[in-house]
PDB file of C-alpha atoms and ligand atoms in Angstrom:
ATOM      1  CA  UNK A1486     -10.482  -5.322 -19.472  1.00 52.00           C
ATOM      2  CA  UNK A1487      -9.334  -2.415 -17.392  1.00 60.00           C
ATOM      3  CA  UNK A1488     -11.288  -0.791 -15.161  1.00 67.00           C
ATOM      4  CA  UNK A1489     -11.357   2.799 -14.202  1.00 81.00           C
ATOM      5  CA  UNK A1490     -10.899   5.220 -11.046  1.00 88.00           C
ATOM      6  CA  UNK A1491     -13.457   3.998  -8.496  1.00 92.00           C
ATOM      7  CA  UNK A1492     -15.077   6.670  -6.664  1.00 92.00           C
ATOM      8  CA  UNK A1493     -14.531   4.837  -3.335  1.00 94.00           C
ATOM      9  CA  UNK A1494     -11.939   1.985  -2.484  1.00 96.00           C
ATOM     10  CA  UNK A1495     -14.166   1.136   0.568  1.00 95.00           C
ATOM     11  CA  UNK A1496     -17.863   1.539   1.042  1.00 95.00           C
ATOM     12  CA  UNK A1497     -19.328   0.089   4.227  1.00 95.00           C
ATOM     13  CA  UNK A1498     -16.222  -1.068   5.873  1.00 94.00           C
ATOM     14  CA  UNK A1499     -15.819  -3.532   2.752  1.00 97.00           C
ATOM     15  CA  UNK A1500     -13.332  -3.257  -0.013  1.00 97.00           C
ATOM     16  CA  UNK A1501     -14.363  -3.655  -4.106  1.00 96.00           C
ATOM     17  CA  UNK A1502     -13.780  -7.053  -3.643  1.00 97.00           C
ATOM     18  CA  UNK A1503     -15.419  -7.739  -0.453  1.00 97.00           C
ATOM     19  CA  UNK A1504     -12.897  -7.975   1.808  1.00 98.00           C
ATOM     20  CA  UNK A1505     -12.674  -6.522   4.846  1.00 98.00           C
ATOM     21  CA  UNK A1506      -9.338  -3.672   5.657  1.00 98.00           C
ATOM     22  CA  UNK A1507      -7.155  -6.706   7.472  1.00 98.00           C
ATOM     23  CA  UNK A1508      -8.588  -9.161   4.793  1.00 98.00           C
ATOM     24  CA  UNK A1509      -5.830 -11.319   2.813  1.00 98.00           C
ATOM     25  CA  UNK A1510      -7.012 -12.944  -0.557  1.00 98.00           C
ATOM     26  CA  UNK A1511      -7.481 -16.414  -0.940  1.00 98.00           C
ATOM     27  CA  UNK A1512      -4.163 -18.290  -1.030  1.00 98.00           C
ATOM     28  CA  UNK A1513      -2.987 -21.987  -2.182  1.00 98.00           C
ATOM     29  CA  UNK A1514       0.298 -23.176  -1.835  1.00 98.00           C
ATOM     30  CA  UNK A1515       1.328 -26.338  -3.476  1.00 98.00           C
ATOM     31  CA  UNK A1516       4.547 -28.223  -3.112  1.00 98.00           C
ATOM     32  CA  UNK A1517       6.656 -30.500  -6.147  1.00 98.00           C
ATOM     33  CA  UNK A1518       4.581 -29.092  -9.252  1.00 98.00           C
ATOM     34  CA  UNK A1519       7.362 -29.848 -11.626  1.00 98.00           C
ATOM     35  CA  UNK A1520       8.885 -33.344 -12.965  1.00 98.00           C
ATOM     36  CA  UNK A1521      12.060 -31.932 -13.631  1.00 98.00           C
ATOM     37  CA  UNK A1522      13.160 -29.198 -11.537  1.00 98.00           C
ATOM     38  CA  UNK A1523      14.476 -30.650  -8.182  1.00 98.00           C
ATOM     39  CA  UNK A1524      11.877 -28.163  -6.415  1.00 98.00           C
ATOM     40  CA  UNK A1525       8.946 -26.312  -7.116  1.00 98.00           C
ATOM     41  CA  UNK A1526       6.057 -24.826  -5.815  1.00 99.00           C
ATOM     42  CA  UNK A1527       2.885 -23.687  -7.297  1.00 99.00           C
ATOM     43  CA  UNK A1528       1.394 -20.174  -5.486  1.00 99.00           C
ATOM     44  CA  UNK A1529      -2.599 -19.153  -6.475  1.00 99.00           C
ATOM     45  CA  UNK A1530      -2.793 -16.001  -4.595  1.00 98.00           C
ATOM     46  CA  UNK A1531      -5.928 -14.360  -5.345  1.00 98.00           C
ATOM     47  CA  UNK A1532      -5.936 -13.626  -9.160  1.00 98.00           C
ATOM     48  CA  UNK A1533      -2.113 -14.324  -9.254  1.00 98.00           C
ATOM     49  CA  UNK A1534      -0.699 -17.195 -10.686  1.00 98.00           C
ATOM     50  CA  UNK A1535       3.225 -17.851 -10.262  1.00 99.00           C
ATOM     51  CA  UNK A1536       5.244 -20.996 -10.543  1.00 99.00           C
ATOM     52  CA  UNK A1537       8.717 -21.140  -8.948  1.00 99.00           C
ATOM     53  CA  UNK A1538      11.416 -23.843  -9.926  1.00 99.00           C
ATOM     54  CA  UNK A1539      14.516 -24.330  -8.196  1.00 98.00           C
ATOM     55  CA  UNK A1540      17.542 -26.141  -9.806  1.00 98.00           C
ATOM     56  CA  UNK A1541      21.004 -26.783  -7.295  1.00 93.00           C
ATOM     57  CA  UNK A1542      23.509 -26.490  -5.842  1.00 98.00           C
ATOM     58  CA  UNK A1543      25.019 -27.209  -9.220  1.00 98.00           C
ATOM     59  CA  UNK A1544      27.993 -26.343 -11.468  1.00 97.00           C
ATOM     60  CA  UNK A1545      28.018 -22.417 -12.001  1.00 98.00           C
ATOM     61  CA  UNK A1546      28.194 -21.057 -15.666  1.00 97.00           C
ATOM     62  CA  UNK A1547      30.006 -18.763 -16.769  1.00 97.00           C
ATOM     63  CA  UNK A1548      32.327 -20.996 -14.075  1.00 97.00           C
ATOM     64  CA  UNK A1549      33.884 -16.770 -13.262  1.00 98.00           C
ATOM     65  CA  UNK A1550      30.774 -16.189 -11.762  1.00 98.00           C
ATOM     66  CA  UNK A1551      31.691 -19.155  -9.015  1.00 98.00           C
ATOM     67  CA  UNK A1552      32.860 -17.986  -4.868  1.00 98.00           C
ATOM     68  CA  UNK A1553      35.261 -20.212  -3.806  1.00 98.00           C
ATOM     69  CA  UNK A1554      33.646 -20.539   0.027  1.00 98.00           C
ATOM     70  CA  UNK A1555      29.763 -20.284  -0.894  1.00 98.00           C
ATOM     71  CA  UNK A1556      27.016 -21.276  -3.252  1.00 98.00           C
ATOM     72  CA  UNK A1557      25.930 -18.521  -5.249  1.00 98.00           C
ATOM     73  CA  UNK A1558      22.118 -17.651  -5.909  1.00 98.00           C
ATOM     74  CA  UNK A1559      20.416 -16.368  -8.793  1.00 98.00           C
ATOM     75  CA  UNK A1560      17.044 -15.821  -9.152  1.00 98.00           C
ATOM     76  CA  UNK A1561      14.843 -14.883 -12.046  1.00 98.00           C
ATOM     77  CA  UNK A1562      11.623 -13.520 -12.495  1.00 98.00           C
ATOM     78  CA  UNK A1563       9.677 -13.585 -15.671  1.00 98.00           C
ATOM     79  CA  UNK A1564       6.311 -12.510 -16.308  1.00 98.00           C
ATOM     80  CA  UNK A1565       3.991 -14.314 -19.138  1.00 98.00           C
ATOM     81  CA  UNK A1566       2.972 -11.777 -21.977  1.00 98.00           C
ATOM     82  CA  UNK A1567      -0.376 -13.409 -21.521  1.00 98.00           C
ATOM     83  CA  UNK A1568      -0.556 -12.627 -17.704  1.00 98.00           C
ATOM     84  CA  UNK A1569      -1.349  -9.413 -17.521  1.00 97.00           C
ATOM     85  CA  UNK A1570      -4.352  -7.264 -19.189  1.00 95.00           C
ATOM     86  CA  UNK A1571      -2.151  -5.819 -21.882  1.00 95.00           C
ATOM     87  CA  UNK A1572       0.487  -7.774 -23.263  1.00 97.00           C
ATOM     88  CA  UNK A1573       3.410  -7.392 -21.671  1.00 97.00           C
ATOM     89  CA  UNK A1574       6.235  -7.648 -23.968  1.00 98.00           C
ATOM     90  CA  UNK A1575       8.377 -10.732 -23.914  1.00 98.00           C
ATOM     91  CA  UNK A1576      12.366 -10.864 -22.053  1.00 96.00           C
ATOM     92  CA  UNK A1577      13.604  -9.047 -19.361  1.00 96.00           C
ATOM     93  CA  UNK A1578      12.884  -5.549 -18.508  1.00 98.00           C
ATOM     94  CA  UNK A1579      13.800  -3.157 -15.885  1.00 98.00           C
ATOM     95  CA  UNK A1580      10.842  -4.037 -13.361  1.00 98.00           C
ATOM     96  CA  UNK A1581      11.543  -7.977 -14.012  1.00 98.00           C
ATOM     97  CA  UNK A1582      15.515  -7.039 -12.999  1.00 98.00           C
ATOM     98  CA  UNK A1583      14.687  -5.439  -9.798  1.00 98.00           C
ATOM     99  CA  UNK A1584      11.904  -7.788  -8.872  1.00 98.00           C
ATOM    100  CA  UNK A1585      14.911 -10.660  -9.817  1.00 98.00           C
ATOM    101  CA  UNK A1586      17.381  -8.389  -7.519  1.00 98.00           C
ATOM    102  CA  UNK A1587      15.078  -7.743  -4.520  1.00 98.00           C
ATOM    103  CA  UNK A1588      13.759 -11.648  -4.249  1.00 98.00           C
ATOM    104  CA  UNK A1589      17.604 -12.549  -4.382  1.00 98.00           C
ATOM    105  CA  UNK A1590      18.302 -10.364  -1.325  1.00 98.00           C
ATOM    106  CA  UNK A1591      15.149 -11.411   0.221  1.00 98.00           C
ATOM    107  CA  UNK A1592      16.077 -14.910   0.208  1.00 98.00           C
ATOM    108  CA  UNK A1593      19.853 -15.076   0.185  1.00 98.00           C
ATOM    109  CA  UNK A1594      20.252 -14.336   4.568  1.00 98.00           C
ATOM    110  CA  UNK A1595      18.414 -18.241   4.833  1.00 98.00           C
ATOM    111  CA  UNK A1596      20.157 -20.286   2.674  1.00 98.00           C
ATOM    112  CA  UNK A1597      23.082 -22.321   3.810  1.00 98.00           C
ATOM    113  CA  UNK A1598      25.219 -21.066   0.606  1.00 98.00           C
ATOM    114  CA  UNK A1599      28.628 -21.618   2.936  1.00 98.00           C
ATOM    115  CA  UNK A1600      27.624 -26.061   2.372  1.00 98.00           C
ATOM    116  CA  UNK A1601      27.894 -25.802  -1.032  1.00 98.00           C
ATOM    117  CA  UNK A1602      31.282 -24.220  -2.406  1.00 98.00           C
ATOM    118  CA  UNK A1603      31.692 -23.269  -6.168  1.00 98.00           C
ATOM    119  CA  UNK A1604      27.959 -23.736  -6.935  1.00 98.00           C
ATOM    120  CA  UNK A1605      25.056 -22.024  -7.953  1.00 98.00           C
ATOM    121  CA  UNK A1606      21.579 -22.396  -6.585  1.00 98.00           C
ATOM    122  CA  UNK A1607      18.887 -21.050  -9.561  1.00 98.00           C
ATOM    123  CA  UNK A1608      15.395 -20.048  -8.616  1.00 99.00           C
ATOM    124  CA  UNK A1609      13.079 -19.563 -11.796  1.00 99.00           C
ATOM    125  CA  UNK A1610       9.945 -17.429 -10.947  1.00 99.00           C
ATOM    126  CA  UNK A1611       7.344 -17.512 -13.913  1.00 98.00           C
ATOM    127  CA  UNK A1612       3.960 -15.288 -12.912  1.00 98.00           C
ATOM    128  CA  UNK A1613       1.566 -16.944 -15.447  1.00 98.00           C
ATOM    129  CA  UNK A1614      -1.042 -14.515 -14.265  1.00 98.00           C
ATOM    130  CA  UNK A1615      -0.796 -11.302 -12.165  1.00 98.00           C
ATOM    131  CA  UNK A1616      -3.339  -9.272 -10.000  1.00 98.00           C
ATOM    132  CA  UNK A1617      -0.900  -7.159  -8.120  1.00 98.00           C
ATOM    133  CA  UNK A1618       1.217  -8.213  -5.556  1.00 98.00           C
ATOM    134  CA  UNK A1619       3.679 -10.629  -7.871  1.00 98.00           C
ATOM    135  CA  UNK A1620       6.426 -10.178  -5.970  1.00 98.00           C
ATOM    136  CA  UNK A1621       5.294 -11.486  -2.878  1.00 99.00           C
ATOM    137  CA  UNK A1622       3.378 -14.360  -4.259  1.00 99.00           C
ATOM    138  CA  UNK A1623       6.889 -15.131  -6.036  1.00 99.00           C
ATOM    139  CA  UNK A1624       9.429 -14.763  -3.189  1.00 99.00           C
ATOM    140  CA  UNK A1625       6.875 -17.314  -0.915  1.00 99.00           C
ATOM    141  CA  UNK A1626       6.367 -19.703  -4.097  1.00 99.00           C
ATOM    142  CA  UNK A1627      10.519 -19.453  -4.207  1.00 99.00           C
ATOM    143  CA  UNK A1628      11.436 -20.108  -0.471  1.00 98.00           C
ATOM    144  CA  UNK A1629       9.101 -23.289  -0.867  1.00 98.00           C
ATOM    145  CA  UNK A1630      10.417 -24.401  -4.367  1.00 99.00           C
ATOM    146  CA  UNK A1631      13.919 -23.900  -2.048  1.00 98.00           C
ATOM    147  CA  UNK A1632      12.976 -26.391   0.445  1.00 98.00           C
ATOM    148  CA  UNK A1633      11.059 -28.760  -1.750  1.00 98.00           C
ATOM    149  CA  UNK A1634      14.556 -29.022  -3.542  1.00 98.00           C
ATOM    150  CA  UNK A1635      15.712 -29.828  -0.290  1.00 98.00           C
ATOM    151  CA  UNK A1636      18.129 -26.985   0.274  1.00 98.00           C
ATOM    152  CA  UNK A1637      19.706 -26.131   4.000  1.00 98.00           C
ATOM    153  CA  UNK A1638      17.496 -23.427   5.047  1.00 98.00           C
ATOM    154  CA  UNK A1639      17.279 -21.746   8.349  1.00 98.00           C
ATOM    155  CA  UNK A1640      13.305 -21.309   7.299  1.00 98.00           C
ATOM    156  CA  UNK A1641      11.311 -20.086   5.345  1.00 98.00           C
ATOM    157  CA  UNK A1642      10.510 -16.671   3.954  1.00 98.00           C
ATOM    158  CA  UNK A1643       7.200 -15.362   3.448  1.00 99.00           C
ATOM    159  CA  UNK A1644       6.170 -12.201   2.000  1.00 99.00           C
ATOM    160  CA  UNK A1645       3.346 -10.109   1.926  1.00 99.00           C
ATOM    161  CA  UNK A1646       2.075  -6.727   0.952  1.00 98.00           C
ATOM    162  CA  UNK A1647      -0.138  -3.773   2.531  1.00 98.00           C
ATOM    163  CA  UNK A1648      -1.023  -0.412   1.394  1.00 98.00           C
ATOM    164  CA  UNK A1649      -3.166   2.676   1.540  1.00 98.00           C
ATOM    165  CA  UNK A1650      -6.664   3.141  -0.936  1.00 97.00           C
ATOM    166  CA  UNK A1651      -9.230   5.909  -0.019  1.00 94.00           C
ATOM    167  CA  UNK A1652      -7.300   7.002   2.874  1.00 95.00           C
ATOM    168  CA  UNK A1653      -7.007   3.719   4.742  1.00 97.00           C
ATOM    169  CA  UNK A1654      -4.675   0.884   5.203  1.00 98.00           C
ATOM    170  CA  UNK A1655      -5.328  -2.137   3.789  1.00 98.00           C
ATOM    171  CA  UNK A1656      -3.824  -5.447   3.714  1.00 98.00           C
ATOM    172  CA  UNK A1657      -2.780  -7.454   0.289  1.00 98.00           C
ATOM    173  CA  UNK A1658      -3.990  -5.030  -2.444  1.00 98.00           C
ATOM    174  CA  UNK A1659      -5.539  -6.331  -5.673  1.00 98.00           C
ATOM    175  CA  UNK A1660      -5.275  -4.921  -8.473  1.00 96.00           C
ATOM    176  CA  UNK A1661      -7.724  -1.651  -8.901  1.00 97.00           C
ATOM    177  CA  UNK A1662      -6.339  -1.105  -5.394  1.00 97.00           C
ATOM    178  CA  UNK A1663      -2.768  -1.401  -6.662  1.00 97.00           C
ATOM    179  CA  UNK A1664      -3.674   0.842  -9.842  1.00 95.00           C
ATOM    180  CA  UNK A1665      -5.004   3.561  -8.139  1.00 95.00           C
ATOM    181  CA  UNK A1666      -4.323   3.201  -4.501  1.00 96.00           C
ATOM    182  CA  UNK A1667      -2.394   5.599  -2.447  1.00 97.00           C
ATOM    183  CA  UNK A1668       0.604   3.411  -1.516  1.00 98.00           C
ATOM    184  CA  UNK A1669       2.299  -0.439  -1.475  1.00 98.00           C
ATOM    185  CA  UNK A1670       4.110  -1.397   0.964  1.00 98.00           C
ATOM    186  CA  UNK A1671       5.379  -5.566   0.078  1.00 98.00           C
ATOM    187  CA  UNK A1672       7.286  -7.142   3.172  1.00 98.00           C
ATOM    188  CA  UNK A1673       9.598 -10.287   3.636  1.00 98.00           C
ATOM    189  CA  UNK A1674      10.365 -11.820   6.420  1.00 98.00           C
ATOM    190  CA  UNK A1675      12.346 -14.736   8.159  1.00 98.00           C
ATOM    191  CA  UNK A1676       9.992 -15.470  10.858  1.00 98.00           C
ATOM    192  CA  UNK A1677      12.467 -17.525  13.445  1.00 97.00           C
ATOM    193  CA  UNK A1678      14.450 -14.288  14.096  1.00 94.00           C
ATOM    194  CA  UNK A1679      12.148 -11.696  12.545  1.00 93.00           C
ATOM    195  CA  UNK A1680      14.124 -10.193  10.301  1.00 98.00           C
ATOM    196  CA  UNK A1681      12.969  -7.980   7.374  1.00 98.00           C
ATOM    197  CA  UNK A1682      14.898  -9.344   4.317  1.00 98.00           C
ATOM    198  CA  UNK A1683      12.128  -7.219   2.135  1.00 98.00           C
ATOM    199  CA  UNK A1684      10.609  -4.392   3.076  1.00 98.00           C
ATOM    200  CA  UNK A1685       9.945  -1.577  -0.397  1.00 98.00           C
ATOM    201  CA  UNK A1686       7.459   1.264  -1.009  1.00 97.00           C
ATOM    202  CA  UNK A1687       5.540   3.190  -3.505  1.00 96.00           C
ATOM    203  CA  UNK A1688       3.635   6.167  -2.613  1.00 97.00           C
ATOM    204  CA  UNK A1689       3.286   8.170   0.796  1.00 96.00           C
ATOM    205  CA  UNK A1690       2.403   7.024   4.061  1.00 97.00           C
ATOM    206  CA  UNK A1691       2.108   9.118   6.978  1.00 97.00           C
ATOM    207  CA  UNK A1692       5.119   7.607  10.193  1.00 98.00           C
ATOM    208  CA  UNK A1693       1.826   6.684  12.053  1.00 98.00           C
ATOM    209  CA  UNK A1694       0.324   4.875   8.298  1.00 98.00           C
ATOM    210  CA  UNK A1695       3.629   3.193   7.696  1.00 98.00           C
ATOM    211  CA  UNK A1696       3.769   1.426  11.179  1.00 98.00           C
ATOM    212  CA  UNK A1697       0.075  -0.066  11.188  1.00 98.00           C
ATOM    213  CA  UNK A1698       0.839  -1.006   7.435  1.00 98.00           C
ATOM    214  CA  UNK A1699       4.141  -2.828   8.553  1.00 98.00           C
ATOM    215  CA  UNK A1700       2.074  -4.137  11.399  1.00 98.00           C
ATOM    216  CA  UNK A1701      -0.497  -5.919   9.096  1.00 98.00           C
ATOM    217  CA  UNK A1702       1.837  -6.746   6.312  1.00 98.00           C
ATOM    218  CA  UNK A1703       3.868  -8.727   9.268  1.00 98.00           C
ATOM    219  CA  UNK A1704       0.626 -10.319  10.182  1.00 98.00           C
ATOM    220  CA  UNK A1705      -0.118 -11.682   6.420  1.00 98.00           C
ATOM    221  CA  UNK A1706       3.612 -12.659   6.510  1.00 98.00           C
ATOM    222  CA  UNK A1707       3.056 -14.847   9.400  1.00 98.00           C
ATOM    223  CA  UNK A1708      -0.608 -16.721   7.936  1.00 98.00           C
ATOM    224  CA  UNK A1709       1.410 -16.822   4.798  1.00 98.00           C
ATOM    225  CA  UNK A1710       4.198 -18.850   6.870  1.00 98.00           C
ATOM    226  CA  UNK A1711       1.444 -21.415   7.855  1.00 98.00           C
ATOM    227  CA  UNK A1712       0.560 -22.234   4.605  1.00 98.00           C
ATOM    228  CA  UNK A1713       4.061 -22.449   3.312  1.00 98.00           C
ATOM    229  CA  UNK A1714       4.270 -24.868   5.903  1.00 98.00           C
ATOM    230  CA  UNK A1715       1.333 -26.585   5.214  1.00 98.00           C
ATOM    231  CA  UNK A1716       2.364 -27.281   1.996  1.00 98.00           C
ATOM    232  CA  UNK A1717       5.391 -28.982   2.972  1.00 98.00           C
ATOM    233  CA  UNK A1718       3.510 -31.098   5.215  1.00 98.00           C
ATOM    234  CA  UNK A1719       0.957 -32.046   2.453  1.00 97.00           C
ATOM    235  CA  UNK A1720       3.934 -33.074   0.412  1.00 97.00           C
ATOM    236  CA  UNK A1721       6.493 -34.490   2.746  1.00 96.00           C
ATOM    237  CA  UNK A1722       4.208 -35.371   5.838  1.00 89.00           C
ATOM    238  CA  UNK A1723       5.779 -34.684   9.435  1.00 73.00           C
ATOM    239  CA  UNK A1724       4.423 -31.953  12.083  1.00 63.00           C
TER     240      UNK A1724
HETATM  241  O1  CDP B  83       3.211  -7.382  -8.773  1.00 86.45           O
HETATM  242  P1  CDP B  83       3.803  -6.414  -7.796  1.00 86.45           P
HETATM  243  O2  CDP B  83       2.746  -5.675  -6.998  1.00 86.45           O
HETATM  244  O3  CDP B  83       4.830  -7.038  -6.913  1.00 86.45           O
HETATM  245  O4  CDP B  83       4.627  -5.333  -8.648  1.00 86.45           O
HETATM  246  P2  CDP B  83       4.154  -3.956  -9.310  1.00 86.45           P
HETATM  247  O5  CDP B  83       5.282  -3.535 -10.181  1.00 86.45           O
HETATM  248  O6  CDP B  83       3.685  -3.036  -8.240  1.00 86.45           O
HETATM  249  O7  CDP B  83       2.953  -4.365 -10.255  1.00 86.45           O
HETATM  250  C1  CDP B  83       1.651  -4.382  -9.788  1.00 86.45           C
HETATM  251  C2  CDP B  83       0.729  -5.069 -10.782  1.00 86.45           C
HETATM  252  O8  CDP B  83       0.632  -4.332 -11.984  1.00 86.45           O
HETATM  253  C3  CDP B  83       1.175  -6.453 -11.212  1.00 86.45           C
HETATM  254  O9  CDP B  83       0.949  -7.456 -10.249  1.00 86.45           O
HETATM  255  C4  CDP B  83       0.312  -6.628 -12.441  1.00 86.45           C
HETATM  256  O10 CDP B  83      -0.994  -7.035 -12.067  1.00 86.45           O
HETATM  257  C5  CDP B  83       0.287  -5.219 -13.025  1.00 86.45           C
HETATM  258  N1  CDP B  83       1.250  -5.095 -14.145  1.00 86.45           N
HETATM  259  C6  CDP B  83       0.740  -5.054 -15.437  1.00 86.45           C
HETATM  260  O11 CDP B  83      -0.477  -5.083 -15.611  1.00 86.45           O
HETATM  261  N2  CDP B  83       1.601  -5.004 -16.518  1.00 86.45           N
HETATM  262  C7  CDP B  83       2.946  -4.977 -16.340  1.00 86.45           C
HETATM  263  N3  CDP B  83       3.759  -4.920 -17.397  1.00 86.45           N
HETATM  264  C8  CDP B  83       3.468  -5.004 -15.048  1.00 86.45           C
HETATM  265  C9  CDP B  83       2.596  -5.061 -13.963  1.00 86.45           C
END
């Protein structure tokens, strides 16, 4: 069911869905969802749903398509026809290609492709329900599917998004916020050296609106870290 234009995107200090401004949804992280894949990690982000599967280092096809000093990584995201409100039509379109392209370069500066010569490293990314904010929930379901395959990684990279409705900045936008909000801004981030491997943007933020939203989208980066973390730890045990 869509919804239409709300009047107000904040009424009492608290968004449409309660939260307050600097308010992240609820998010579960689970490590080693799939049999078969030699990592994976399950991401329930608010009303988002994404699986991410990692298969690697392993023999690249086509075998052109191999470097002769690194590992190579590709990275695919798909979205369900059944996760969004109106079918989305099955395969690959142009959003799914970029979302594919910028989650490559987001995760690509941590991985120790230079170890593994003439191979590829595939990350699958399946949303199997979205409520805005896919891409993030899919780049820190795809760092952990990374590690859980046990790939050399300097760390881990979370993302997260912020963004502008009725005039204010907000952190993590759902989806009437996305819809009709002002602006998105979804950040990635390698915490150890804090370095932006993501950082897009849709709409208009004022200089002074861009640096608080970069501000709190760093903050959800870093509780999204702990979790990816935690999740680890659930599975693997350690500090
Ligand atoms: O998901 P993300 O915010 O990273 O990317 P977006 O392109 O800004 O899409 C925002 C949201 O629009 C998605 O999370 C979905 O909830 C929704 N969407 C949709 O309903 N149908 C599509 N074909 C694509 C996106």
């Amino acid at each position: 069911m869509k919804i239409g234009q709300p009047e107000k995107f904040i009424i009492d200090g608290k968004r449409l869905d309660g939260r307050k401004p600097d308010e992240m949804r609820e998010v579960k992280i689970q490590a080693g969802v799939l049999k078969r894949a030699d990592g994976s990690a399950l991401v329930e982000w608010g009303g988002n749903k994404v699986i991410a599967a990692c298969y690697g280092p392993r023999e690249v096809h086509p075998r052109h398509l191999a470097k002769s000093d690194k590992a190579i990584l590709r990275c695919t995201y798909n979205m369900a026809p059944f996760s969004v409100s109106d079918r989305k039509r099955p395969g690959p379109d142009r959003r799914s290609v970029e979302i594919s392209k910028v989650t490559r370069l987001a995760l690509e500066p941590v991985i120790f492709t230079n170890l593994y010569p003439r191979t590829t490293i595939d990350v699958f990314i399946e949303v199997l329900q979205a409520n805005a904010g896919t891409r993030c929930t899919g780049i820190t379901a795809a760092s952990v599917a990374l590690a859980d395959a046990g790939i050399p990684m300097r760390d881990l990279v979370p993302a997260c998004a912020a963004g502008k409705v009725g005039g204010e900045v907000v952190l993590d936008l759902f989806d009437i916020e996305d819809n009709y909000g002002e602006a998105d801004l979804p950040v990635a981030l390698i915490p150890k050296n804090n370095e932006i491997t993501l950082l897009q943007m849709d709409g208009n933020f004022t200089k002074k609106e861009f640096e608080k939203a970069l501000d709190l989208a760093i903050q959800g980066c870093m509780k999204i870290y702990e979790l990816q973390k935690g999740a680890l730890r659930e599975r693997y045990g350690g500090e």
